[in-house]
Coordinates of C-alpha atoms in Angstrom, one line a residue:
M503 CA -19.8 -5.9 7.7
T504 CA -18.3 -6.7 11.1
D505 CA -15.4 -5.4 13.0
D506 CA -14.0 -8.9 12.8
V507 CA -13.9 -8.8 8.9
R508 CA -12.5 -5.3 8.9
S509 CA -9.7 -6.3 11.2
H510 CA -8.6 -8.9 8.7
R511 CA -8.2 -6.4 5.8
L512 CA -4.8 -6.6 4.3
R513 CA -2.5 -3.6 4.0
P514 CA 0.6 -2.8 2.0
G515 CA 3.5 -4.5 3.5
D516 CA 1.6 -7.6 4.6
R517 CA 3.0 -10.8 3.1
L518 CA 1.0 -13.7 1.7
A519 CA 2.0 -17.3 2.6
S520 CA 2.4 -19.5 -0.5
F521 CA -0.9 -21.1 -1.8
T522 CA -2.3 -22.7 -4.9
L523 CA -5.5 -21.5 -6.7
E524 CA -7.7 -23.8 -8.8
T525 CA -8.7 -21.7 -11.7
L526 CA -11.7 -22.2 -14.1
S527 CA -9.8 -22.8 -17.3
H528 CA -6.1 -22.1 -16.7
G529 CA -5.1 -24.9 -14.4
P530 CA -3.5 -24.5 -10.9
L531 CA -1.8 -21.2 -10.2
Q532 CA 0.8 -20.7 -7.5
V533 CA 0.7 -17.5 -5.4
P534 CA 3.1 -15.8 -5.1
S535 CA 4.0 -16.4 -8.8
G536 CA 7.5 -14.9 -9.0
G537 CA 6.1 -11.9 -10.8
L538 CA 3.6 -9.1 -10.2
L539 CA 0.0 -10.3 -9.6
H540 CA -3.2 -8.2 -9.7
L541 CA -5.8 -10.2 -7.7
Q542 CA -9.2 -8.8 -8.2
F543 CA -12.3 -9.9 -6.3
R544 CA -15.5 -9.5 -8.2
R545 CA -19.1 -10.4 -7.4
F546 CA -21.4 -13.1 -8.7
A547 CA -20.9 -14.9 -12.1
G548 CA -23.5 -13.0 -14.1
C549 CA -22.7 -9.6 -12.7
P550 CA -22.9 -7.1 -15.6
V551 CA -20.6 -4.6 -13.9
C552 CA -18.0 -7.3 -13.3
S553 CA -18.3 -8.7 -16.9
L554 CA -17.8 -5.3 -18.4
H555 CA -14.8 -4.6 -16.1
L556 CA -13.1 -7.9 -17.0
R557 CA -13.6 -7.5 -20.7
S558 CA -11.6 -4.3 -20.4
F559 CA -8.8 -6.3 -18.9
A560 CA -9.1 -8.9 -21.7
R561 CA -8.8 -6.2 -24.3
G562 CA -5.8 -4.8 -22.4
R563 CA -3.9 -8.1 -22.1
D564 CA -1.0 -6.9 -24.2
E565 CA -0.6 -3.8 -22.1
L566 CA -0.7 -5.9 -18.9
A567 CA 2.0 -8.2 -20.4
A568 CA 4.1 -5.2 -21.3
A569 CA 3.8 -4.0 -17.7
A570 CA 4.7 -7.5 -16.5
V571 CA 1.6 -8.0 -14.4
Q572 CA -0.8 -10.9 -14.4
T573 CA -4.4 -10.4 -13.4
V574 CA -6.5 -13.1 -11.6
A575 CA -10.2 -12.6 -10.9
F576 CA -12.2 -14.3 -8.2
F577 CA -16.0 -14.8 -8.2
H578 CA -18.2 -16.0 -5.3
S579 CA -19.9 -18.4 -7.8
S580 CA -19.4 -22.0 -8.8
A581 CA -17.4 -23.1 -11.8
E582 CA -20.5 -24.3 -13.5
T583 CA -22.2 -21.0 -13.2
M584 CA -19.1 -19.0 -14.2
R585 CA -18.3 -21.0 -17.3
P586 CA -20.7 -19.3 -19.7
Y587 CA -19.5 -15.8 -18.7
H588 CA -15.8 -16.2 -18.0
A589 CA -14.3 -19.4 -19.4
D590 CA -13.0 -17.5 -22.5
L591 CA -11.1 -14.9 -20.6
P592 CA -7.3 -14.8 -21.4
F593 CA -6.4 -14.8 -17.7
P594 CA -7.2 -17.0 -14.7
V595 CA -10.6 -16.7 -13.0
V596 CA -11.2 -18.5 -9.7
P597 CA -14.6 -19.9 -8.6
D598 CA -15.0 -19.4 -4.8
P599 CA -18.7 -20.1 -4.0
E600 CA -17.8 -20.6 -0.3
R601 CA -16.0 -17.2 -0.2
R602 CA -12.9 -18.9 1.3
W603 CA -10.6 -16.5 -0.5
Y604 CA -12.9 -13.5 0.1
G605 CA -12.6 -14.1 3.9
R606 CA -8.8 -14.6 3.7
F607 CA -8.4 -11.3 2.0
G608 CA -11.0 -9.4 4.1
V609 CA -13.3 -8.7 1.2
E610 CA -16.7 -7.5 2.5
R611 CA -20.4 -7.3 1.6
S612 CA -22.8 -4.5 1.7
A613 CA -26.6 -4.3 1.2
L614 CA -25.8 -1.0 -0.6
A615 CA -23.3 -2.5 -3.1
G616 CA -25.5 -1.7 -6.0
A617 CA -26.9 1.6 -4.8
H618 CA -24.6 4.1 -6.5
P619 CA -25.1 5.9 -9.8
K620 CA -21.8 4.6 -11.2
V621 CA -23.1 1.0 -10.6
V622 CA -26.3 1.6 -12.4
W623 CA -24.6 3.1 -15.5
S624 CA -21.9 0.3 -15.5
A625 CA -24.6 -2.4 -15.1
I626 CA -26.5 -1.0 -18.1
R627 CA -23.4 -0.9 -20.2
G628 CA -22.4 -4.4 -19.1
M629 CA -25.8 -5.9 -20.0
V630 CA -25.4 -4.5 -23.5
G631 CA -21.7 -5.0 -24.1
A632 CA -20.6 -8.1 -22.2
P633 CA -21.8 -11.7 -21.4
S634 CA -23.9 -11.2 -18.3
N635 CA -27.1 -12.0 -16.5
P636 CA -27.9 -9.9 -13.4
F637 CA -29.9 -12.9 -12.0
D638 CA -27.3 -15.6 -12.5
G639 CA -24.8 -16.5 -9.8
E640 CA -24.6 -17.8 -6.2
G641 CA -23.6 -15.7 -3.3
G642 CA -26.0 -12.8 -3.5
K643 CA -25.7 -9.4 -5.0
D644 CA -24.2 -7.7 -1.9
G645 CA -20.5 -8.5 -2.7
L646 CA -18.0 -5.6 -2.8
P647 CA -15.0 -5.6 -5.1
A648 CA -11.4 -5.5 -3.9
D649 CA -8.0 -5.3 -5.7
F650 CA -4.6 -6.3 -4.6
L651 CA -1.2 -5.8 -6.2
V652 CA 1.1 -8.6 -5.0
G653 CA 4.8 -8.6 -5.5
P654 CA 7.0 -11.5 -6.6
D655 CA 7.7 -12.5 -3.0
G656 CA 4.1 -12.3 -1.8
A657 CA 4.2 -8.8 -0.4
I658 CA 1.1 -6.7 -0.7
L659 CA 2.3 -3.7 -2.6
D660 CA -1.1 -1.9 -2.9
V661 CA -4.7 -2.6 -2.1
R662 CA -8.2 -1.1 -2.7
Y663 CA -11.4 -2.3 -1.0
G664 CA -14.4 -1.0 -3.0
A665 CA -17.2 1.0 -1.4
H666 CA -19.7 -0.1 -4.1
A667 CA -19.9 -2.6 -6.9
A668 CA -18.2 -0.4 -9.5
D669 CA -15.4 0.9 -7.1
H670 CA -12.4 -0.9 -8.5
W671 CA -9.0 -0.3 -10.1
E672 CA -9.3 0.3 -13.8
L673 CA -6.9 -1.2 -16.3
E674 CA -4.8 2.0 -16.5
Q675 CA -4.5 2.1 -12.7
V676 CA -3.2 -1.5 -12.5
I677 CA -0.6 -0.8 -15.3
A678 CA 0.5 2.4 -13.6
L679 CA 0.8 0.6 -10.2
A680 CA 2.8 -2.3 -11.8
R681 CA 5.2 0.1 -13.5
A682 CA 5.7 2.0 -10.2
N683 CA 6.5 -1.2 -8.4
R684 CA 9.0 -2.7 -10.8

């Protein structure tokens, strides 16, 4: 974590320039999309905490649709490594092994990313209840999560930079934020 990375953190009110994402199995995605977007930055492809988290969003896809928000998940792993874990998700996932988008959004790393009791519990639940492998995926195990709610015009409406691997917006929080920003 450097001051340089911290200085590039996005804040509510910042505006994204238009760009296109290449997704794992949903084709190209234009950002901003003309609707509300929840961009979530996860860790490595086999991360059990991440897999458990994303499966909750997959189960909540009807609730997300009712709140008129689309979720997109980023991983700092290759498409090949991600495919066994995330190709079946009902929303776009973006391989980013070079961490290009992580850098653009100011998403950080920490050697202590996995050193929190909530992470341990989530990892155990993820290894049992979601496709995962804690040893599979490029980019190391030190990635931190981040969440962004992006408006139809590219404005950052809300943001959360996680302090540990399980510090992220839950489905209910994303839905509440989407409803509050309609």
